[in-house]
XYZ file of C-alpha atoms in Angstrom:
651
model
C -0.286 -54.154 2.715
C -4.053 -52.729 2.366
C -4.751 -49.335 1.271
C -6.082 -48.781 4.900
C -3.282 -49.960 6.995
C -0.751 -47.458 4.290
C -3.624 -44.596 5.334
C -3.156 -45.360 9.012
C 0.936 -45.607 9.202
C 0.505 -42.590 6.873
C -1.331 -40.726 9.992
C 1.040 -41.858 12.722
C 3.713 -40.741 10.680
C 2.201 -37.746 10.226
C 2.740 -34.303 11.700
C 1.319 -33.842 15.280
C 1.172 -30.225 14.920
C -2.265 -27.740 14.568
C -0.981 -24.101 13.284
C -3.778 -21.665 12.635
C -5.441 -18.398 12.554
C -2.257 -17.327 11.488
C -2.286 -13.502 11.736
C -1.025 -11.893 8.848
C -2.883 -13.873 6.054
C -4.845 -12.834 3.209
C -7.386 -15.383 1.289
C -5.337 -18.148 3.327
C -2.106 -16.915 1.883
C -3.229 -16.995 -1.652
C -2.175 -13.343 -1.965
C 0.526 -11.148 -0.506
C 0.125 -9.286 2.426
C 1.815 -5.533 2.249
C 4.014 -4.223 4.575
C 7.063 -1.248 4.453
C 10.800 -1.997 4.453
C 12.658 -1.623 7.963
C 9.440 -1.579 9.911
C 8.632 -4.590 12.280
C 6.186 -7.601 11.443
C 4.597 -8.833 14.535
C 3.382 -12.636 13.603
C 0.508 -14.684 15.542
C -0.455 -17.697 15.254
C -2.254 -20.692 17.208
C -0.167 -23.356 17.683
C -0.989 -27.011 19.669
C -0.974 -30.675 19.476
C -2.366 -33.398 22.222
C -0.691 -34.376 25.353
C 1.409 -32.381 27.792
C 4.385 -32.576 25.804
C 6.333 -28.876 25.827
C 6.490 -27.207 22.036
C 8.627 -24.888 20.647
C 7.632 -22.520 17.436
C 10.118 -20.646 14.914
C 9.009 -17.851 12.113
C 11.043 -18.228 9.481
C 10.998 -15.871 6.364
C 13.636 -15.004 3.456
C 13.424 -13.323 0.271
C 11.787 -15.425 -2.400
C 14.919 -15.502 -4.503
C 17.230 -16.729 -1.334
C 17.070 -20.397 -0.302
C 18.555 -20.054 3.377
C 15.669 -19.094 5.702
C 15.792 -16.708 8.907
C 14.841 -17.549 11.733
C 13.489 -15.979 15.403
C 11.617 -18.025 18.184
C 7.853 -17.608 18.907
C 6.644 -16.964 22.320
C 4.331 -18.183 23.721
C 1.417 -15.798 24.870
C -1.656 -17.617 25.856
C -4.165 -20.445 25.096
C -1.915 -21.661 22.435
C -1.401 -18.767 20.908
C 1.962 -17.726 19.826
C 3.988 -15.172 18.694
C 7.190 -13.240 16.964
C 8.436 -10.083 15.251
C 10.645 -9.969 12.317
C 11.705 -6.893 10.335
C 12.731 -7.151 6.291
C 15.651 -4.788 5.411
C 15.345 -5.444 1.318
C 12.416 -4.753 -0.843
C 10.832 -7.183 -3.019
C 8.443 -10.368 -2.787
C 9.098 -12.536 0.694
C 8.217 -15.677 1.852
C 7.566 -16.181 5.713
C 6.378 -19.546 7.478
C 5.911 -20.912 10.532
C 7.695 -23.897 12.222
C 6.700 -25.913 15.468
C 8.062 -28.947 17.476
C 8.418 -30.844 20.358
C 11.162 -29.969 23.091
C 12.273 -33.465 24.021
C 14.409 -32.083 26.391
C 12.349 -28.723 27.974
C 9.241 -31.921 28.396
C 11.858 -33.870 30.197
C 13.126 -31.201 32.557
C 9.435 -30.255 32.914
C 8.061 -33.396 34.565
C 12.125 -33.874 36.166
C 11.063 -30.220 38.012
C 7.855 -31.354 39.162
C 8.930 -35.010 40.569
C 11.714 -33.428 42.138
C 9.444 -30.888 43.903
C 6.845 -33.441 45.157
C 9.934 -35.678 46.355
C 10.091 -38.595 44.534
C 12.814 -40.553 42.940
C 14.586 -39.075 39.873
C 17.112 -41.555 39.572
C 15.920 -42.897 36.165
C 14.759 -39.731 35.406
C 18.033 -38.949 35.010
C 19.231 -41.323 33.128
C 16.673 -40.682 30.609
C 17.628 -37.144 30.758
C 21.436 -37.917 30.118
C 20.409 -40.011 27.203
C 18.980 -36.891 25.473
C 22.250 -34.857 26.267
C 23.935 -37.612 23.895
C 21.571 -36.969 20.538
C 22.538 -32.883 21.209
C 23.099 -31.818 17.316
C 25.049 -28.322 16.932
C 27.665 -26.676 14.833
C 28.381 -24.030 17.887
C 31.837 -24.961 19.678
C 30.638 -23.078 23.282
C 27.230 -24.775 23.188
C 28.635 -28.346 22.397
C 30.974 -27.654 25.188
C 28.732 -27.029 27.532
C 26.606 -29.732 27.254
C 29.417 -31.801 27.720
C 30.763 -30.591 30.769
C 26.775 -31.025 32.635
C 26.537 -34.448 31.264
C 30.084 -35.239 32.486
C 28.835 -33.045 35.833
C 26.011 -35.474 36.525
C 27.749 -39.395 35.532
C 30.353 -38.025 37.868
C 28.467 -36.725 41.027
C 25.042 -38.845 40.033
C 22.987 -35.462 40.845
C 20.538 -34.655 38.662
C 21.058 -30.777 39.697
C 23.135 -30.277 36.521
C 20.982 -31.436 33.911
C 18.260 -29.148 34.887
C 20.640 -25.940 34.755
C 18.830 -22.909 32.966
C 22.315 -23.025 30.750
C 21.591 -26.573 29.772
C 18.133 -25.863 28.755
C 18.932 -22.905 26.445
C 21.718 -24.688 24.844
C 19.648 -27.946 24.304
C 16.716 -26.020 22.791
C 18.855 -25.341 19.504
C 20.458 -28.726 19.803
C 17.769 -31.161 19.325
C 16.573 -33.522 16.508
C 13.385 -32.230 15.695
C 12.144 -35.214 14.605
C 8.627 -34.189 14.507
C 8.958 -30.531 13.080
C 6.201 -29.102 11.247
C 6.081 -26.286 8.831
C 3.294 -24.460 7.423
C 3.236 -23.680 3.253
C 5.071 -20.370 2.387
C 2.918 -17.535 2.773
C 3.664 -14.313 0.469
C 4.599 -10.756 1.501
C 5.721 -8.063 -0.200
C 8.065 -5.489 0.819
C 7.515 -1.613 -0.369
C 9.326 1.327 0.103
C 7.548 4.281 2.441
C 6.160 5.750 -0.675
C 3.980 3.242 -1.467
C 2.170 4.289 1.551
C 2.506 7.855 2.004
C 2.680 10.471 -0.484
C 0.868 13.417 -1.847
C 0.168 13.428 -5.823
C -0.344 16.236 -8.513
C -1.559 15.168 -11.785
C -0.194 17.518 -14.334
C -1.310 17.243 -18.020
C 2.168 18.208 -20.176
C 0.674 19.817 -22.889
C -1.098 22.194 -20.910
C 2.209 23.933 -19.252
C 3.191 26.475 -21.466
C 2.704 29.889 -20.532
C 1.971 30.946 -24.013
C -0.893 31.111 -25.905
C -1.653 28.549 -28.558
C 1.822 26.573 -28.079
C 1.969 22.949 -27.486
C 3.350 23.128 -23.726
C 6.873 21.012 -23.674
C 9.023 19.049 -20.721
C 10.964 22.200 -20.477
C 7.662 24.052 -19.614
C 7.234 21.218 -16.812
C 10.462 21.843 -15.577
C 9.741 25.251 -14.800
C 6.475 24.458 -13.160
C 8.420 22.332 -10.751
C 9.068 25.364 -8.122
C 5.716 26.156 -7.612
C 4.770 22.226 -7.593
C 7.118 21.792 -5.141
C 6.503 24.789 -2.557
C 3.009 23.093 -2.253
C 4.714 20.352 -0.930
C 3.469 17.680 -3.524
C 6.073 15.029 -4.033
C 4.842 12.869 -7.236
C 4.231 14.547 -9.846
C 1.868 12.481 -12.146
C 1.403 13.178 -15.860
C -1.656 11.987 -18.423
C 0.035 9.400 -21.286
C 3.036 11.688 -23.212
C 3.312 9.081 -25.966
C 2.109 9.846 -29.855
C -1.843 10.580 -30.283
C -3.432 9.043 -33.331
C -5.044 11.140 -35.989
C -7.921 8.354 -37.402
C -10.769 9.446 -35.515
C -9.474 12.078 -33.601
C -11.434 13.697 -30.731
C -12.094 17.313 -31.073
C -13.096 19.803 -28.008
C -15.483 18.830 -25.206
C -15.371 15.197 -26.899
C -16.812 16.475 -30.439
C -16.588 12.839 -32.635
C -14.827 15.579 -35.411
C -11.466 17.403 -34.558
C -11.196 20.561 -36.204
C -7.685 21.767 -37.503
C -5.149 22.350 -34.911
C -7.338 19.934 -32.346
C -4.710 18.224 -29.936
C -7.214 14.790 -29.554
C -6.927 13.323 -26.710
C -3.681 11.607 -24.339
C -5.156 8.518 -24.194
C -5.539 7.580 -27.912
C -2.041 6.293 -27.646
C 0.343 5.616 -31.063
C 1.133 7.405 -34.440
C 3.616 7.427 -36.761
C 5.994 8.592 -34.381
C 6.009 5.607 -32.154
C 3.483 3.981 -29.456
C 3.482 3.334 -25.457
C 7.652 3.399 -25.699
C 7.793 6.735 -27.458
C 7.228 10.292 -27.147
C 4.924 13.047 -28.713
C 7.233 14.927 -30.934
C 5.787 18.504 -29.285
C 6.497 17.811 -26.135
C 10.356 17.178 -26.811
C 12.795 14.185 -26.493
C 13.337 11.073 -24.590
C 16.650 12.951 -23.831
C 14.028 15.835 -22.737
C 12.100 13.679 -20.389
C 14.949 12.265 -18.573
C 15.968 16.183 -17.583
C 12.040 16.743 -16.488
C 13.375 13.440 -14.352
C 16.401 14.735 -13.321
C 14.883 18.015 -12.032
C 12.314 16.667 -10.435
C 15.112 14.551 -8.505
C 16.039 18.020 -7.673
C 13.354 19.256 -5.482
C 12.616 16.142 -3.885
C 9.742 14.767 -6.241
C 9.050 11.493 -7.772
C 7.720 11.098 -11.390
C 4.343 8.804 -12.241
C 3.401 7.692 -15.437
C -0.102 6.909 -16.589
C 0.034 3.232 -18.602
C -3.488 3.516 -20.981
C -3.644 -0.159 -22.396
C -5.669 0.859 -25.327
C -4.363 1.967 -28.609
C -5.137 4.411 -31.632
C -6.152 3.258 -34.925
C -3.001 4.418 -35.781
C -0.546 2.714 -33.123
C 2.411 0.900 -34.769
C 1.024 -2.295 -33.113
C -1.621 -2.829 -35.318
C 0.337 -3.405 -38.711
C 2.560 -4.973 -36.989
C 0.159 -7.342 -35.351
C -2.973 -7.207 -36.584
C -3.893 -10.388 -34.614
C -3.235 -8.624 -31.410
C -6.902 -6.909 -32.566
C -10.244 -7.632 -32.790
C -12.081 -7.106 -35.634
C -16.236 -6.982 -36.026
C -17.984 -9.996 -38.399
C -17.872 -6.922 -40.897
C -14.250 -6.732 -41.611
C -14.222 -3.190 -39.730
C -12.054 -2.423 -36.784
C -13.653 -2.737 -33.308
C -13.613 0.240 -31.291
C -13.547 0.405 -27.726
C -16.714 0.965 -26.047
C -18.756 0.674 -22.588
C -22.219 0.731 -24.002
C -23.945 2.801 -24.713
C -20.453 4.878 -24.782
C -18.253 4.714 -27.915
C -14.992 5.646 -28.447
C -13.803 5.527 -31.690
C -10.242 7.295 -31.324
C -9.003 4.164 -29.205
C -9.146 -0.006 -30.045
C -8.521 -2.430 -27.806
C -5.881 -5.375 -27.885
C -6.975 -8.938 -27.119
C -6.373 -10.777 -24.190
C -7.622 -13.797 -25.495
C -5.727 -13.784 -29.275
C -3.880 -16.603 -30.404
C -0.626 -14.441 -29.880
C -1.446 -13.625 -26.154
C 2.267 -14.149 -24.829
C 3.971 -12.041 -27.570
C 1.131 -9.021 -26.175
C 1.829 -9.886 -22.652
C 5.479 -9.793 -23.495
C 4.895 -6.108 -25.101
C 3.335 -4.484 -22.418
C 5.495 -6.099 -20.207
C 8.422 -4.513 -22.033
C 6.639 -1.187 -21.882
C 6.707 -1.128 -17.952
C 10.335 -1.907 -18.059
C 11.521 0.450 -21.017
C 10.248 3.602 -18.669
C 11.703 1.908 -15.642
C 14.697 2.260 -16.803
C 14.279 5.894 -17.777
C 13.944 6.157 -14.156
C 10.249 6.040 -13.662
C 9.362 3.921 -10.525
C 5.570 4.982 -10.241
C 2.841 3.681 -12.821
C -1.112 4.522 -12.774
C -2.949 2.241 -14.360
C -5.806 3.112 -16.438
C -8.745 0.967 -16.163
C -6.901 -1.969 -15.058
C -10.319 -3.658 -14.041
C -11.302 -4.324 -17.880
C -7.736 -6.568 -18.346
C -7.536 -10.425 -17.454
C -6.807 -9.931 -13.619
C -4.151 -12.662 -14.658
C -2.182 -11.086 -16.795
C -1.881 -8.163 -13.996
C -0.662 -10.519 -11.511
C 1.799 -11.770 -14.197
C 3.300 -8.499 -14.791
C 3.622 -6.892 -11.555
C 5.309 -9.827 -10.724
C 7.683 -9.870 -13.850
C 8.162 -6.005 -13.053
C 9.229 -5.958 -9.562
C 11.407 -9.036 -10.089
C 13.499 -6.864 -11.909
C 12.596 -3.598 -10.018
C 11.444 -3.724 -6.814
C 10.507 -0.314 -6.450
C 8.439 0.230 -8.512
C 4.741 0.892 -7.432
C 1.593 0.608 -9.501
C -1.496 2.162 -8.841
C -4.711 0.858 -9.992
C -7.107 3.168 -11.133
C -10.336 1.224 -11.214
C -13.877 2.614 -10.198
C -15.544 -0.256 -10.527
C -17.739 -3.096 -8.429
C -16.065 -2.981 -4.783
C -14.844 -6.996 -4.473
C -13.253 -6.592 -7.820
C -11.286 -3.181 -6.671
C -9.841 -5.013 -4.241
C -9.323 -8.024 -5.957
C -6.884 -5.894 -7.895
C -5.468 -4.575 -4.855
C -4.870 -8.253 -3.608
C -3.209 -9.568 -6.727
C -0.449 -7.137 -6.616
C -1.214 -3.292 -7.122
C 0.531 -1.218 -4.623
C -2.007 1.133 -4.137
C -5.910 1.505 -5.541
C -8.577 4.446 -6.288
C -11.048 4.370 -3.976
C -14.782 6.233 -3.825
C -13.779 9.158 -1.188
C -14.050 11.270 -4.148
C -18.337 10.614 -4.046
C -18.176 10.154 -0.037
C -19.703 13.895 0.859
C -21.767 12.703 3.990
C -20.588 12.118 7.482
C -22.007 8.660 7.693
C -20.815 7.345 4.987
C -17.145 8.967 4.882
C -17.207 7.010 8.584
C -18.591 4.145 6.921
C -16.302 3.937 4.046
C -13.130 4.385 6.222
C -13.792 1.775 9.029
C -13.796 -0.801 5.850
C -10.511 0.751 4.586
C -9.022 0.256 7.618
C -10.549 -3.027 9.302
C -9.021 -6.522 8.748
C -8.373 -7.816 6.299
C -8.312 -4.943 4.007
C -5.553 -2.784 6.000
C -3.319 -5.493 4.887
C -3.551 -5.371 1.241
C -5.464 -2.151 0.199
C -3.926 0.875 0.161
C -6.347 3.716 -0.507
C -5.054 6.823 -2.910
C -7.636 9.472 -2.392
C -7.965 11.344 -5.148
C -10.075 15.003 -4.680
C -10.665 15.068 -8.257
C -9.431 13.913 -11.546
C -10.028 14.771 -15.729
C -12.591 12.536 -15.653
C -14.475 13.337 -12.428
C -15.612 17.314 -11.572
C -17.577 15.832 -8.372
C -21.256 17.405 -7.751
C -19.910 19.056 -4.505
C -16.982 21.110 -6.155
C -18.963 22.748 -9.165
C -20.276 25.333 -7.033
C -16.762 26.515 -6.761
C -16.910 27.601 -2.447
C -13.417 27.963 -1.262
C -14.637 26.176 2.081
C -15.634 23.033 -0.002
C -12.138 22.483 -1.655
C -10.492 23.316 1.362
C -13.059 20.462 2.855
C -11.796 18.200 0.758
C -8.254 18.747 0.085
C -7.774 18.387 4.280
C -9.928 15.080 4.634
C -8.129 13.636 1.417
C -5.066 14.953 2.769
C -5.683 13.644 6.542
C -8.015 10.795 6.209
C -5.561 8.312 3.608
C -1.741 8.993 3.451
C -1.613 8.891 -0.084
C -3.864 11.586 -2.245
C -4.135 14.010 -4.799
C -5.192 16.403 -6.880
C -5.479 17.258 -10.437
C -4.354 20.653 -12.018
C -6.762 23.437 -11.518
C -7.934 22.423 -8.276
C -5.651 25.035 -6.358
C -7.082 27.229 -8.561
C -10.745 26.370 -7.800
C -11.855 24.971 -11.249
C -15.058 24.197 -11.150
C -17.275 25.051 -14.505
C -18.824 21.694 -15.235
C -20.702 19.732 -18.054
C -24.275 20.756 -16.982
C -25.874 18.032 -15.102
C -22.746 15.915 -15.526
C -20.003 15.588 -13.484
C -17.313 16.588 -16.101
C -15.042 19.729 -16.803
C -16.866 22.009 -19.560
C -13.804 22.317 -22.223
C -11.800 19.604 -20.757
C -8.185 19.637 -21.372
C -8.341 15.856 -22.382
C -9.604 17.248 -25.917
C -7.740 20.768 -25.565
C -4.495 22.854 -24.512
C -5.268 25.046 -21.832
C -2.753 28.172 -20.551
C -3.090 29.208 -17.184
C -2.507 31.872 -14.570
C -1.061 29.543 -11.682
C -0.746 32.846 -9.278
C -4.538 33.403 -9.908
C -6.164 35.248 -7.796
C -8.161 33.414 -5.283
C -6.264 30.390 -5.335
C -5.546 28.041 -2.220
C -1.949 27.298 -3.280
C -0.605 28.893 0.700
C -3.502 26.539 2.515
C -2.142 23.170 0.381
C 1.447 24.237 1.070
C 0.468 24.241 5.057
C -1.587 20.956 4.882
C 1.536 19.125 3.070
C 3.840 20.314 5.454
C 1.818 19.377 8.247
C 1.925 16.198 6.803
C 5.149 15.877 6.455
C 6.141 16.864 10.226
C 3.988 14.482 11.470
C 4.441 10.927 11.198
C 0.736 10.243 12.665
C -0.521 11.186 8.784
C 2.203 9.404 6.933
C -0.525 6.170 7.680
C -3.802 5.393 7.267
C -4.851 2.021 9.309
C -4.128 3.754 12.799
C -7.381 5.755 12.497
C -10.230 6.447 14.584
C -12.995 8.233 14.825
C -14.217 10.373 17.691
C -17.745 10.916 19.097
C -18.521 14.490 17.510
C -22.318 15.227 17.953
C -22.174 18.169 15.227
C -23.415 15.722 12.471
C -21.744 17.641 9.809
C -18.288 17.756 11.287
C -16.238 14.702 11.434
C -13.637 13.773 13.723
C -10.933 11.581 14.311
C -7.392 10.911 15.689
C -4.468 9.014 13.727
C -1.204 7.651 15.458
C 1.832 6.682 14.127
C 3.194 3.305 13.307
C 5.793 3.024 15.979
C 3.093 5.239 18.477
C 4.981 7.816 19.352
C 2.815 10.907 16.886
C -1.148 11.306 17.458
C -2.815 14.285 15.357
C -6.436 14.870 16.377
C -8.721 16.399 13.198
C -11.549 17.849 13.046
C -13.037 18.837 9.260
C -16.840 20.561 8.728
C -18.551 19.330 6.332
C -21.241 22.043 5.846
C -21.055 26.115 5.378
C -22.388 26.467 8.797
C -20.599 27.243 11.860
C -19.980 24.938 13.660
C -19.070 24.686 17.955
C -18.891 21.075 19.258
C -16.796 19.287 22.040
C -13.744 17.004 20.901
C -13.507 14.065 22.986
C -9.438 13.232 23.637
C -9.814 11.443 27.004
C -8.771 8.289 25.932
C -6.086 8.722 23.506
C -2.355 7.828 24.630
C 1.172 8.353 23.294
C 4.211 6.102 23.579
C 6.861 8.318 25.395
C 9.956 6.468 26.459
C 8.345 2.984 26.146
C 4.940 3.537 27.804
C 1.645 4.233 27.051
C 0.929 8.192 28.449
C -2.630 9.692 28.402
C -2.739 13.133 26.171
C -3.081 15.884 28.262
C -2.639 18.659 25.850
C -3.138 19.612 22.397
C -1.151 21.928 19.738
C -3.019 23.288 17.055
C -0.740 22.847 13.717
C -1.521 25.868 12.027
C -1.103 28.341 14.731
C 1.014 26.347 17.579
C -1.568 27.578 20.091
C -1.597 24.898 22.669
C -4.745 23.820 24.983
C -4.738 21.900 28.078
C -7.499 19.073 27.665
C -10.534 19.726 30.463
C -12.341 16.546 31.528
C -10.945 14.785 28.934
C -11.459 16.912 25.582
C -11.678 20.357 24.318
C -14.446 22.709 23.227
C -13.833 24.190 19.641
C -15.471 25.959 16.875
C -15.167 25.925 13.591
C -15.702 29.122 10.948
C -15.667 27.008 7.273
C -15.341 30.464 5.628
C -11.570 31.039 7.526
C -11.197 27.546 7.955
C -13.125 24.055 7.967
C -11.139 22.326 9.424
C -8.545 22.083 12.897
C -5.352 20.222 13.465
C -3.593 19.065 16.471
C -1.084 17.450 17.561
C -1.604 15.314 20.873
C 0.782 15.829 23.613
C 1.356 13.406 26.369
């Protein structure tokens, strides 16, 4: 046999089956798409082959550790397109596919219906018909039973009535060979819990807790920051790295390249003698310490995050033990991390690329997993963008293998594709640039990407209004309307954000013509007043618990924007994932004030299974309501009592 007759049997053999523009599918299933336990998956797909011939379609999925699959029929909708809803009940990595076939039997009774209609002669039609009750295939007692008794019906009477029964078509449409089934490759999904998508952060540096003076703050000073941390309604608290800082090199204040005596250095020269990325610093207390900050936190509601710095002090433990894991300059001398023309000679580097690259993948890997089990589901990563993208896709996946709850975040400010390359290979949730986006346009702009397809599938934005690193431009003038500004389109905009200490407070003394704290508390131990005078610690408290009543804000794809001609106030309306909660927003994004009409005319609510038209508005501050007139409502904004209005839609 010639290589061209095997090709050609080879194609006959072959399956008869088209399935595509399958609908949810990143990069053609190269990477996971991201969904939330318990919530339903609705599937679509385009499904056809030649001839007349009836098909049948099946999604399958299962857990990528199970081998049986399960199973639901596809509908068909139109033009060959079909479609089906599943809903996961475990978290963790899943596999879904999609089958299709030919119904033997549904294309029999198809052209049987249609002969019979125009009057002609069935009698070998039935016959043939018959001869596909006799390959019926099943396991179920009552189904086998039944197709017995209509076969048996028809070679008894010699009507044909019986073998086109609706009975006798449900039961033979789970009873056929499918001899000419075709599958699809597995395509990957991953399963989070709700807080991977909704969530409100504060990042909390340790050291700076204590309400004394010139002491090293501890856990125990965390622990009885929690109250106030919680009646703002945050519920992850995040802290900077607590492991051992190095003393080669040390950072002193504002980034000085010489401590002076009593100088902290900085978090994020991890290791000392004391240990490195598995162990504590000594001043802020115990591992046994740590797990009661956990334990409290547990408490009140609130979820701890760790930041995971892959970088190490000259000092770390890791390089005497492996000195290979470390590059070194032609010299002899160690080499320093840097991003030219920056330097930073407190923190080295391991690398990727050393001959001993498993044992270092095997050691951070270990890392992740030594404060999982302390009970720490939430990692931020620092700077994940300047690691092999491969070795983050390899340790996610070793992590949630053995913890599927846990959720990393990747902070990365870097090009745009490569941000959400990392958000495609695995990281729950991603940094994003709100923190820069001041203008209407662009806030618009940036949001309608966030949200459109493909990127509502994988990315998950974590809007952060600031950070240590990042005193933005329109904060340092310190205007209570400005933070307020932000915290509510952070807070409103993505369901996941947060703030860094000192924002409720209205920090705001910058680095001139930088946009950096002056006397950061990366290099320092600051003591604060947290009942400061001034502070917008009641307004945060009211935005978080408006988040939290409203399932409309516990999302972020559902967004859209609304035709606001003010062009410095934006506005928009978010509804829930099930449809049943719309809040309408409006935020100013100048000092001015601000009166404008809020279109609402076209919004709708799902209320007892149908689509309703909102007639009303609440406002979510006050619980004044408004009746809608000709479709929207006339409001004004003061930024100096408040920039911005809530509502929720009523129907």
């Amino acid at each position: 046999m010639n290589k061209s007759t095997q090709t050609l049997q080879a194609a006959a053999h072959g399956g008869a089956f088209h399935i595509e523009d399958i609908y949810p599918l990143i990069d053609g299933g190269r990477f996971a798409v991201k969904r939330i336990v318990g919530e339903p998956i609705e599937v679509w797909a385009d499904i056809y082959r030649d001839g007349h011939e009836v098909i049948a379609a099946a999604l399958i999925w299962r857990r990528e550790q199970d081998s049986a699959w399960q199973r639901v029929p596809m509908t068909h909708v139109v033009n060959d397109r079909w479609s089906a809803t599943f809903t996961p009940q475990q978290l963790g990595r899943h596999a879904y596919a999609i089958e299709a076939w030919t119904d033997e039997f549904a294309t029999w009774r198809h052209g049987a219906e249609l002969k019979l209609k125009a009057g002609q002669d069935l009698s070998l039609d039935a016959l043939e018909g018959a001869g596909l009750l006799t390959k019926a295939q099943t396991d179920d007692p009552e189904v086998l039973r039944l197709i017995q008794q209509r076969c048996e019906e028809y070679l008894r009477t010699g009507d044909i009535t019986p073998l086109l029964s609706p009975e006798l078509r449900d039961a033979m449409a789970t009873s056929q060979v499918r001899q000419d089934l075709t599958r699809t490759d597995p395509l990957p999904l991953t399963i989070d819990r709700p807080r991977a998508r909704y969530g409100a952060w504060y990042e909390m540096v340790p050291r700076s807790q204590s309400s004394e003076p010139g002491r090293h703050g501890t856990f125990r000073d965390c622990i009885a920051r929690l109250p106030d941390v919680a009646a703002m309604g945050f519920d992850v608290v995040y802290f900077t790295p607590i492991h051992p800082i190095g003393a080669t090199n040390r950072k002193g204040r504002n980034n000085a390249l010489k401590a002076e005596p009593g100088d902290p250095g900085s978090p994020y020269a991890i290791g000392a003698e004391h240990g490195g990325h598995d162990a504590i610093h000594p001043e802020l207390g115990t591992l046994a310490d740590f797990r009661a900050f956990i334990d409290a936190c547990e408490v009140v509601g609130i979820e701890v995050a760790l930041d995971i710095a892959v970088q190490c002090s000259p000092d770390h433990p890791w390089l005497k033990q492996h000195p290979d894991w470390f590059k070194r300059r032609p010299d002899g001398s160690m080499k320093y991390a840097e991003n030219p023309p920056k330097k930073y000679e407190d923190i080295v580097n391991p690398d990727f690329s050393c001959e001993d690259a498993s044992s270092l993948w095997n050691a951070l890997r270990d890392v992740i997993l030594f404060w999982a089990e302390q009970g720490v589901k939430i990692f931020r990563v620092d700077n994940p963008h300047t690691k092999p993208l491969r070795f983050w896709e390899w340790l996610i996946r070793e992590v949630q293998l053995r913890h599927p709850d846990v959720i990393f975040l990747a902070e990365a400010f870097t090009r745009p594709k490569l941000m959400k390359g990392l958000a495609k290979l695995g990281f729950t949730q991603s940094y994003t640039y709100f923190t820069w986006r001041t203008q209407k346009w662009e806030i618009e702009q940036y949001l309608r990407e966030l949200t459109d397809y493909p990127e509502r599938d994988f990315y998950r934005p974590n809007f952060f209004t600031n950070t240590p690193d990042i005193l933005p431009f329109h904060l340092q003038g310190g205007e209570p309307w400005m933070f307020k500004s932000r915290l509510v389109l952070a807070a409103t905009l993505s369901s996941t954000y947060g703030i860094y200490n000192g924002f409720e407070l209205l920090e705001h003394e910058p680095i001139p013509g930088k946009e950096e704290y002056l006397d950061s508390e990366k290099y320092e131990i600051k003591v604060r007043d947290w009942d400061k005078p001034g502070n917008i610690k009641p307004y945060i408290r009211d935005i978080n618990r408006i988040r939290g009543a409203n399932p409309a804000l516990q999302q972020t794809s559902n967004l859209r924007f609304l035709e606001v001609q003010d062009p410095n106030v934006t506005g928009f309306v978010k509804t829930s994932v099930d449809g049943t909660s719309a809040v309408a927003v409006a935020i100013a994004l100048s000092s001015d004030y601000h009166e404008f009409w809020l279109p609402l005319g076209d919004v709708q609510i799902e209320v007892a299974g149908e689509r309703r038209p909102v007639v009303a508005v609440e406002n979510l501050l006050t619980g004044e309501r408004h009746a809608l007139d000709w479709g929207g409502i006339n409001l004004r904004i003061d930024p100096h009592r408040d920039p911005a209005l809530l509502f929720r839609c009523l129907a």
